[in-house]
Amino acid sequence: MRRSSECGSAEHLISRRQALGTLAGAAVGGFGLSSLMQEAVAADMKQKGKQVLFIWLDGGMSQFESWDPKPDSEFGGPFRSIKTSVPGTHISELMPDTAKIMHHLAVVRSMSTKDPNHSTGVPRMQRGDPANRGVPYPYLGAAVTKLLGFPANGLPPYIWIKPGSAGFIYQEAGFLGSKYGALALGDGKPPIHIHRPESVTDETDAARHELRRLANARFRLDRRDSEVDAYEQSYEMAVQLMKRKELFDNTRLPAKDIERYGTHPLGRHLLQARVLLEAGVQFVKVTSYHWDTHGDNFNMSQQMVPQIDKPFAAIVNDLEDRGMLDNVVVVLMSEFGRTPTINSRIGRDHWPDAWSLALAGAGINRGALIGKTTKDGAWVDGEGYDVGDLFHTVFRALGINPNKAHYDNNGQPLPIVRDDCFAIDGALA
Amino acid sequence: MRILPTAVVLLALSLGAISSAAGEATHSEIDQAITAAAGGSLAPIASDAEFLRRVSLDFAGKIPTSAEARQFLADRDADKRAKLIDRLIAAPEFPLRLEQAVTVMLLERRAGGKISEGKWRDWLRAQFAASRPWNEIVHDLLALEGDPTATPAAKFMLNDEKYDSQKVAHDVARFFLGMNLQCAQCHDHPTVKGFAQADFYGIYAFLAQTDMKPNKVTKAIMLAEAPTTGKIEFKSVFKPEKEFTAPRVPGAEDIAIPAFAPGEEYEVKPDKSGLPGVLKFRLQPLLARELTSDANRRFAMNSVNRFWFLLTGRGLVHPLDMMHKDNPPSHPALLDLLANEFIGHKFDVRWLLREIALSETYQRSTRAPSGTDLNSVKPESYRVANLKPLSAEQIGAATMVATGSWELLGKAAPVAEEEPNAQETKKEKKQKDKARSRADEGGKELPTTREDSLAAFVKTFAGPAGEPEVEFAPSMAHSLFLMNDRMVLAWLKPSANNLTARLAKLSGAAEIADELYLSVLTRTPGKDEIAEVENFLKKHGTDRQQALGDLAWALLASAEFRLNH
């Protein structure tokens, strides 16, 4: 049995070709056709106005206790599986709300990645495992900001809602340059100093910024733009965000929404994410920590999985109700899954070899169930997908042709994805 | 008059301009190397004003006052730039600026451990004030034993609650050898051929026997080394077999470990009371000695590369901690020359910084000759001087000097030495944070000292803990702070002889613009800028005080102020 398939391996390529040859025309495998249509969409560059909700469950959510339950297997654990809104697809009983929105999702059960460590796995996954080009590659949010451009609404293009500290996480921009970094909101709260003292009137504020812009325009002459651009941007974004302070005013949120999403951090942060997406923020990342269940996996899962189940279902439903789901690409994932074997502390350890993630929204094949694992859940049964494949998928869902678009690193063109990977079969609409 | 040859040498020595083998001053050789490899037109030498601002920020950590700027610009002495450099090096701000820059480099904004940051800063500043050679300072960071709280230098190794040999080995490799061995902790670096796992464990082997142990009598935490028994074992996650390494500085020979009969390892045996004893053979002092010796080229090259970066904004090897074969220096012969000369000058930081600052390369304009394709000007070519972001400390000090608050705030009364009590420090920090956030929410508690004001800037502008501050990383948090912080806005209200008070006393637009631009941007305004001031004051004449504050704010918030250009 194949443990994992690396992008670019001969085996991987052959099996793709086989998929093309044998499945083209069949219901699940309109691969050839849909990929042609993708080209057409990309050519149309219809990505304007597209948004991304990227939910990161840091530490590694157990696929057994979520998307890929194996209740009757040796390692399956105590939880049962339940029916979902997609006939034939079952998920863990810990996700009853998500089961009801399964028809909006594409679940990939055949992720098979390489890195079993958090410290290297998190950046590797969020960077799409680029081949080493001697420069640090951007994280997904920074990449999308670069590829889609800064939105006309002037709001920060990339906001990261996370527990703990806030700040501007320019490191995520990699070689693209600091302005593509993430604006991190600690616990979803607005940056400090967002409130202008009363002593500064609207008129004064406008006048002083006008002077500042004029000074920068003079400084620019015969100097490289990048530093001035980045500095200018930090002001313009602040000006825009100050106009939208209400986005952080939780008292404006209906009590019913707060109850539906939950009052725990992940619930509050996903509700905040909805507000920001509604306002037009292009890329919202929501991070939740402590999914690293090396000990007491089952009690931990019983406590934690519902914390993603409820607000995840709520935000997908809300985006759909608002007509936004056709526009927002939703990704829910971790850096890896968890071992089938249960360790002596009743925990599951790191397992990159076979795990699951969920996609929804723009360009995504709704209701799709992609790939499967062996009976014991240990290995991918059939084609496995690496994170490079996921990046192809997400970019295509956004209307970006990953084989045509490239970054410009001081005149040197660099690919936006691994060119030896492909979009996940059947994940795209 | 005939000067005897010996007198010439003595004169040269007193100026610090010791000539190299080729008989030329190092700063000229810098320029030859840069010019030879430029591959395009070079920017002209920066104006006196631009030079004054640049060198003041680099050597004093702040900008000059408008009076100081006027004096320098009016000076007709052809040698005034060199004289200014020497004045700045002799001034008390110089060791402070070096201390701040080196603290950011070595501690990377990480705070913690048993040794207060204040003690560390005082110690480091004293080293630079006394012109201690760089290799001796680094030696002191590593050759430690006994009660670390008695030695502020120990903060480098003990900036956390626990002593962590792995972390220290990682930091030593990065900061002193230009080797980022993070990947090499678990396996040979996958892409960098020169960074082997054995290099990491060779350094680690010097440190692995050291740990913190409490002295049972005094309860003091003692840094003590246990006897070394042999080579260090390690295992790659990619290879099945175990490997071994002796203590070894990368590129140097293995250290032979003498064998002692059990019980014979100590000169003075460990005391039952908890005193660590005196070993016959210790590894950690050997690391300090081997690492910083003249024979270790890597140490000298990494050192000059980092000081070069401090002044030019770009390492000859860049990234700074990626000094390996596949990432060669932009100017290999120059790096070699500087390393040789630095060793020859006994690791004299003043000499090195002075030579760099005397070079035309350092003194070039940040403006390209007009018509130049800016995309073709690579930062590593130094054809045009690179823009350098101001550090948090530089922004704070420069903002205070520009607004005239520097004089008004004055120095804090000397505070009683902080007890190295983590809990108390945390409590203090909490109180300070609380005061700050109250101020942000509209309270009236504004900082009243330079130190506290600077702390507010550092809190906002410092990079994330554990990250090197290399790239310009402007953030919305920075701009919101300058836009809305009550302390900053208060500095723009007229008070005593501060900037806006001085401006308010002037009547003509030209005079006002002159004082404003010299105070904030260390240069005289252009015609268009004088006209802008005039029009702005006309348009907003109803509230002249506010208008003057807005004019000053716009310059403080400009890219020209935020960057060392």
PDB file of N, CA, C and O in Angstrom, chain A residues 268-313:
ATOM      1  N   ARG A 268     -16.341  33.210  18.952  1.00  0.00           N
ATOM      2  CA  ARG A 268     -16.295  34.678  18.847  1.00  0.00           C
ATOM      3  C   ARG A 268     -15.458  35.101  17.642  1.00  0.00           C
ATOM      4  O   ARG A 268     -15.796  36.045  16.929  1.00  0.00           O
ATOM      5  N   HIS A 269     -14.355  34.378  17.436  1.00  0.00           N
ATOM      6  CA  HIS A 269     -13.453  34.783  16.360  1.00  0.00           C
ATOM      7  C   HIS A 269     -14.051  34.504  14.983  1.00  0.00           C
ATOM      8  O   HIS A 269     -13.833  35.259  14.036  1.00  0.00           O
ATOM      9  N   LEU A 270     -14.820  33.434  14.869  1.00  0.00           N
ATOM     10  CA  LEU A 270     -15.455  33.170  13.577  1.00  0.00           C
ATOM     11  C   LEU A 270     -16.582  34.163  13.309  1.00  0.00           C
ATOM     12  O   LEU A 270     -16.813  34.563  12.167  1.00  0.00           O
ATOM     13  N   LEU A 271     -17.251  34.571  14.377  1.00  0.00           N
ATOM     14  CA  LEU A 271     -18.285  35.595  14.188  1.00  0.00           C
ATOM     15  C   LEU A 271     -17.635  36.918  13.762  1.00  0.00           C
ATOM     16  O   LEU A 271     -18.121  37.606  12.856  1.00  0.00           O
ATOM     17  N   GLN A 272     -16.516  37.239  14.392  1.00  0.00           N
ATOM     18  CA  GLN A 272     -15.765  38.434  13.986  1.00  0.00           C
ATOM     19  C   GLN A 272     -15.316  38.298  12.531  1.00  0.00           C
ATOM     20  O   GLN A 272     -15.331  39.266  11.768  1.00  0.00           O
ATOM     21  N   ALA A 273     -14.914  37.093  12.155  1.00  0.00           N
ATOM     22  CA  ALA A 273     -14.484  36.851  10.768  1.00  0.00           C
ATOM     23  C   ALA A 273     -15.630  37.129   9.806  1.00  0.00           C
ATOM     24  O   ALA A 273     -15.440  37.731   8.746  1.00  0.00           O
ATOM     25  N   ARG A 274     -16.851  36.713  10.185  1.00  0.00           N
ATOM     26  CA  ARG A 274     -17.999  36.966   9.313  1.00  0.00           C
ATOM     27  C   ARG A 274     -18.198  38.464   9.122  1.00  0.00           C
ATOM     28  O   ARG A 274     -18.407  38.938   8.002  1.00  0.00           O
ATOM     29  N   VAL A 275     -18.105  39.201  10.226  1.00  0.00           N
ATOM     30  CA  VAL A 275     -18.290  40.649  10.147  1.00  0.00           C
ATOM     31  C   VAL A 275     -17.251  41.268   9.208  1.00  0.00           C
ATOM     32  O   VAL A 275     -17.567  42.122   8.369  1.00  0.00           O
ATOM     33  N   LEU A 276     -16.010  40.817   9.327  1.00  0.00           N
ATOM     34  CA  LEU A 276     -14.940  41.370   8.483  1.00  0.00           C
ATOM     35  C   LEU A 276     -15.131  40.979   7.017  1.00  0.00           C
ATOM     36  O   LEU A 276     -14.896  41.789   6.113  1.00  0.00           O
ATOM     37  N   LEU A 277     -15.553  39.751   6.783  1.00  0.00           N
ATOM     38  CA  LEU A 277     -15.806  39.331   5.395  1.00  0.00           C
ATOM     39  C   LEU A 277     -16.965  40.137   4.810  1.00  0.00           C
ATOM     40  O   LEU A 277     -16.910  40.571   3.653  1.00  0.00           O
ATOM     41  N   GLU A 278     -17.986  40.347   5.628  1.00  0.00           N
ATOM     42  CA  GLU A 278     -19.119  41.156   5.158  1.00  0.00           C
ATOM     43  C   GLU A 278     -18.674  42.566   4.794  1.00  0.00           C
ATOM     44  O   GLU A 278     -19.163  43.175   3.853  1.00  0.00           O
ATOM     45  N   ALA A 279     -17.713  43.074   5.590  1.00  0.00           N
ATOM     46  CA  ALA A 279     -17.223  44.431   5.333  1.00  0.00           C
ATOM     47  C   ALA A 279     -16.331  44.489   4.099  1.00  0.00           C
ATOM     48  O   ALA A 279     -16.025  45.563   3.599  1.00  0.00           O
ATOM     49  N   GLY A 280     -15.877  43.313   3.643  1.00  0.00           N
ATOM     50  CA  GLY A 280     -15.080  43.291   2.415  1.00  0.00           C
ATOM     51  C   GLY A 280     -13.604  42.994   2.615  1.00  0.00           C
ATOM     52  O   GLY A 280     -12.807  43.164   1.692  1.00  0.00           O
ATOM     53  N   VAL A 281     -13.216  42.564   3.827  1.00  0.00           N
ATOM     54  CA  VAL A 281     -11.814  42.172   4.011  1.00  0.00           C
ATOM     55  C   VAL A 281     -11.550  40.960   3.118  1.00  0.00           C
ATOM     56  O   VAL A 281     -12.331  40.018   3.082  1.00  0.00           O
ATOM     57  N   GLN A 282     -10.445  40.998   2.401  1.00  0.00           N
ATOM     58  CA  GLN A 282     -10.234  40.013   1.338  1.00  0.00           C
ATOM     59  C   GLN A 282      -9.843  38.632   1.862  1.00  0.00           C
ATOM     60  O   GLN A 282     -10.278  37.620   1.352  1.00  0.00           O
ATOM     61  N   PHE A 283      -8.983  38.617   2.871  1.00  0.00           N
ATOM     62  CA  PHE A 283      -8.499  37.337   3.388  1.00  0.00           C
ATOM     63  C   PHE A 283      -8.565  37.386   4.901  1.00  0.00           C
ATOM     64  O   PHE A 283      -7.958  38.253   5.527  1.00  0.00           O
ATOM     65  N   VAL A 284      -9.315  36.477   5.487  1.00  0.00           N
ATOM     66  CA  VAL A 284      -9.401  36.407   6.946  1.00  0.00           C
ATOM     67  C   VAL A 284      -8.898  35.036   7.380  1.00  0.00           C
ATOM     68  O   VAL A 284      -9.409  34.010   6.920  1.00  0.00           O
ATOM     69  N   LYS A 285      -7.885  35.063   8.233  1.00  0.00           N
ATOM     70  CA  LYS A 285      -7.412  33.804   8.822  1.00  0.00           C
ATOM     71  C   LYS A 285      -7.863  33.767  10.275  1.00  0.00           C
ATOM     72  O   LYS A 285      -7.741  34.759  10.990  1.00  0.00           O
ATOM     73  N   VAL A 286      -8.394  32.630  10.682  1.00  0.00           N
ATOM     74  CA  VAL A 286      -8.781  32.445  12.084  1.00  0.00           C
ATOM     75  C   VAL A 286      -7.971  31.262  12.614  1.00  0.00           C
ATOM     76  O   VAL A 286      -8.027  30.169  12.038  1.00  0.00           O
ATOM     77  N   THR A 287      -7.211  31.491  13.655  1.00  0.00           N
ATOM     78  CA  THR A 287      -6.402  30.415  14.220  1.00  0.00           C
ATOM     79  C   THR A 287      -6.941  30.017  15.586  1.00  0.00           C
ATOM     80  O   THR A 287      -7.321  30.871  16.383  1.00  0.00           O
ATOM     81  N   SER A 288      -7.000  28.720  15.802  1.00  0.00           N
ATOM     82  CA  SER A 288      -7.349  28.198  17.120  1.00  0.00           C
ATOM     83  C   SER A 288      -6.217  27.268  17.537  1.00  0.00           C
ATOM     84  O   SER A 288      -5.748  26.471  16.727  1.00  0.00           O
ATOM     85  N   TYR A 289      -5.765  27.396  18.791  1.00  0.00           N
ATOM     86  CA  TYR A 289      -4.621  26.586  19.222  1.00  0.00           C
ATOM     87  C   TYR A 289      -5.079  25.374  20.043  1.00  0.00           C
ATOM     88  O   TYR A 289      -6.267  25.188  20.302  1.00  0.00           O
ATOM     89  N   HIS A 290      -4.143  24.598  20.433  1.00  0.00           N
ATOM     90  CA  HIS A 290      -4.332  23.483  21.378  1.00  0.00           C
ATOM     91  C   HIS A 290      -5.102  22.304  20.801  1.00  0.00           C
ATOM     92  O   HIS A 290      -5.890  21.676  21.476  1.00  0.00           O
ATOM     93  N   TRP A 291      -4.883  21.988  19.538  1.00  0.00           N
ATOM     94  CA  TRP A 291      -5.498  20.788  18.962  1.00  0.00           C
ATOM     95  C   TRP A 291      -4.538  19.597  18.992  1.00  0.00           C
ATOM     96  O   TRP A 291      -4.796  18.573  18.375  1.00  0.00           O
ATOM     97  N   ASP A 292      -3.445  19.775  19.726  1.00  0.00           N
ATOM     98  CA  ASP A 292      -2.373  18.789  19.716  1.00  0.00           C
ATOM     99  C   ASP A 292      -2.623  17.746  20.816  1.00  0.00           C
ATOM    100  O   ASP A 292      -1.989  17.760  21.860  1.00  0.00           O
ATOM    101  N   THR A 293      -3.536  16.828  20.548  1.00  0.00           N
ATOM    102  CA  THR A 293      -4.058  15.950  21.606  1.00  0.00           C
ATOM    103  C   THR A 293      -3.206  14.699  21.803  1.00  0.00           C
ATOM    104  O   THR A 293      -3.652  13.592  21.563  1.00  0.00           O
ATOM    105  N   HIS A 294      -1.977  14.901  22.277  1.00  0.00           N
ATOM    106  CA  HIS A 294      -1.099  13.763  22.564  1.00  0.00           C
ATOM    107  C   HIS A 294      -1.597  12.972  23.764  1.00  0.00           C
ATOM    108  O   HIS A 294      -1.227  11.818  23.952  1.00  0.00           O
ATOM    109  N   GLY A 295      -2.363  13.634  24.613  1.00  0.00           N
ATOM    110  CA  GLY A 295      -2.890  12.945  25.785  1.00  0.00           C
ATOM    111  C   GLY A 295      -4.392  13.137  25.858  1.00  0.00           C
ATOM    112  O   GLY A 295      -4.919  14.165  25.423  1.00  0.00           O
ATOM    113  N   ASP A 296      -5.091  12.155  26.346  1.00  0.00           N
ATOM    114  CA  ASP A 296      -6.524  12.271  26.594  1.00  0.00           C
ATOM    115  C   ASP A 296      -7.286  12.735  25.350  1.00  0.00           C
ATOM    116  O   ASP A 296      -8.152  13.617  25.422  1.00  0.00           O
ATOM    117  N   ASN A 297      -6.947  12.132  24.211  1.00  0.00           N
ATOM    118  CA  ASN A 297      -7.490  12.582  22.931  1.00  0.00           C
ATOM    119  C   ASN A 297      -9.023  12.610  22.898  1.00  0.00           C
ATOM    120  O   ASN A 297      -9.628  13.511  22.327  1.00  0.00           O
ATOM    121  N   PHE A 298      -9.649  11.625  23.539  1.00  0.00           N
ATOM    122  CA  PHE A 298     -11.100  11.497  23.347  1.00  0.00           C
ATOM    123  C   PHE A 298     -11.881  12.515  24.170  1.00  0.00           C
ATOM    124  O   PHE A 298     -12.814  13.134  23.671  1.00  0.00           O
ATOM    125  N   ASN A 299     -11.453  12.710  25.426  1.00  0.00           N
ATOM    126  CA  ASN A 299     -12.107  13.766  26.202  1.00  0.00           C
ATOM    127  C   ASN A 299     -11.841  15.136  25.597  1.00  0.00           C
ATOM    128  O   ASN A 299     -12.725  15.992  25.533  1.00  0.00           O
ATOM    129  N   MET A 300     -10.580  15.306  25.152  1.00  0.00           N
ATOM    130  CA  MET A 300     -10.227  16.588  24.529  1.00  0.00           C
ATOM    131  C   MET A 300     -11.073  16.823  23.281  1.00  0.00           C
ATOM    132  O   MET A 300     -11.589  17.924  23.056  1.00  0.00           O
ATOM    133  N   SER A 301     -11.207  15.786  22.460  1.00  0.00           N
ATOM    134  CA  SER A 301     -11.990  15.935  21.231  1.00  0.00           C
ATOM    135  C   SER A 301     -13.450  16.239  21.558  1.00  0.00           C
ATOM    136  O   SER A 301     -14.096  17.055  20.907  1.00  0.00           O
ATOM    137  N   GLN A 302     -13.941  15.563  22.578  1.00  0.00           N
ATOM    138  CA  GLN A 302     -15.342  15.780  22.961  1.00  0.00           C
ATOM    139  C   GLN A 302     -15.567  17.233  23.377  1.00  0.00           C
ATOM    140  O   GLN A 302     -16.627  17.803  23.153  1.00  0.00           O
ATOM    141  N   GLN A 303     -14.517  17.804  23.955  1.00  0.00           N
ATOM    142  CA  GLN A 303     -14.639  19.186  24.392  1.00  0.00           C
ATOM    143  C   GLN A 303     -14.384  20.146  23.228  1.00  0.00           C
ATOM    144  O   GLN A 303     -15.054  21.168  23.087  1.00  0.00           O
ATOM    145  N   MET A 304     -13.403  19.830  22.375  1.00  0.00           N
ATOM    146  CA  MET A 304     -12.958  20.815  21.382  1.00  0.00           C
ATOM    147  C   MET A 304     -13.680  20.739  20.036  1.00  0.00           C
ATOM    148  O   MET A 304     -13.927  21.777  19.417  1.00  0.00           O
ATOM    149  N   VAL A 305     -13.971  19.546  19.556  1.00  0.00           N
ATOM    150  CA  VAL A 305     -14.561  19.448  18.213  1.00  0.00           C
ATOM    151  C   VAL A 305     -15.882  20.225  18.123  1.00  0.00           C
ATOM    152  O   VAL A 305     -16.110  20.938  17.133  1.00  0.00           O
ATOM    153  N   PRO A 306     -16.736  20.154  19.148  1.00  0.00           N
ATOM    154  CA  PRO A 306     -17.957  20.974  19.059  1.00  0.00           C
ATOM    155  C   PRO A 306     -17.672  22.479  18.950  1.00  0.00           C
ATOM    156  O   PRO A 306     -18.488  23.229  18.429  1.00  0.00           O
ATOM    157  N   GLN A 307     -16.505  22.894  19.431  1.00  0.00           N
ATOM    158  CA  GLN A 307     -16.174  24.330  19.354  1.00  0.00           C
ATOM    159  C   GLN A 307     -15.884  24.771  17.931  1.00  0.00           C
ATOM    160  O   GLN A 307     -15.924  25.961  17.637  1.00  0.00           O
ATOM    161  N   ILE A 308     -15.536  23.830  17.057  1.00  0.00           N
ATOM    162  CA  ILE A 308     -15.421  24.199  15.638  1.00  0.00           C
ATOM    163  C   ILE A 308     -16.712  23.829  14.896  1.00  0.00           C
ATOM    164  O   ILE A 308     -17.137  24.550  13.995  1.00  0.00           O
ATOM    165  N   ASP A 309     -17.341  22.744  15.322  1.00  0.00           N
ATOM    166  CA  ASP A 309     -18.552  22.283  14.631  1.00  0.00           C
ATOM    167  C   ASP A 309     -19.610  23.373  14.529  1.00  0.00           C
ATOM    168  O   ASP A 309     -20.087  23.708  13.445  1.00  0.00           O
ATOM    169  N   LYS A 310     -19.943  23.942  15.664  1.00  0.00           N
ATOM    170  CA  LYS A 310     -21.055  24.888  15.723  1.00  0.00           C
ATOM    171  C   LYS A 310     -20.773  26.171  14.936  1.00  0.00           C
ATOM    172  O   LYS A 310     -21.534  26.531  14.033  1.00  0.00           O
ATOM    173  N   PRO A 311     -19.682  26.875  15.248  1.00  0.00           N
ATOM    174  CA  PRO A 311     -19.461  28.138  14.518  1.00  0.00           C
ATOM    175  C   PRO A 311     -19.091  27.921  13.047  1.00  0.00           C
ATOM    176  O   PRO A 311     -19.377  28.790  12.219  1.00  0.00           O
ATOM    177  N   PHE A 312     -18.488  26.799  12.731  1.00  0.00           N
ATOM    178  CA  PHE A 312     -18.150  26.542  11.323  1.00  0.00           C
ATOM    179  C   PHE A 312     -19.434  26.381  10.512  1.00  0.00           C
ATOM    180  O   PHE A 312     -19.610  26.988   9.451  1.00  0.00           O
ATOM    181  N   ALA A 313     -20.349  25.576  11.048  1.00  0.00           N
ATOM    182  CA  ALA A 313     -21.641  25.419  10.367  1.00  0.00           C
ATOM    183  C   ALA A 313     -22.358  26.764  10.287  1.00  0.00           C
ATOM    184  O   ALA A 313     -22.952  27.113   9.262  1.00  0.00           O
TER     185      ALA A 313
END
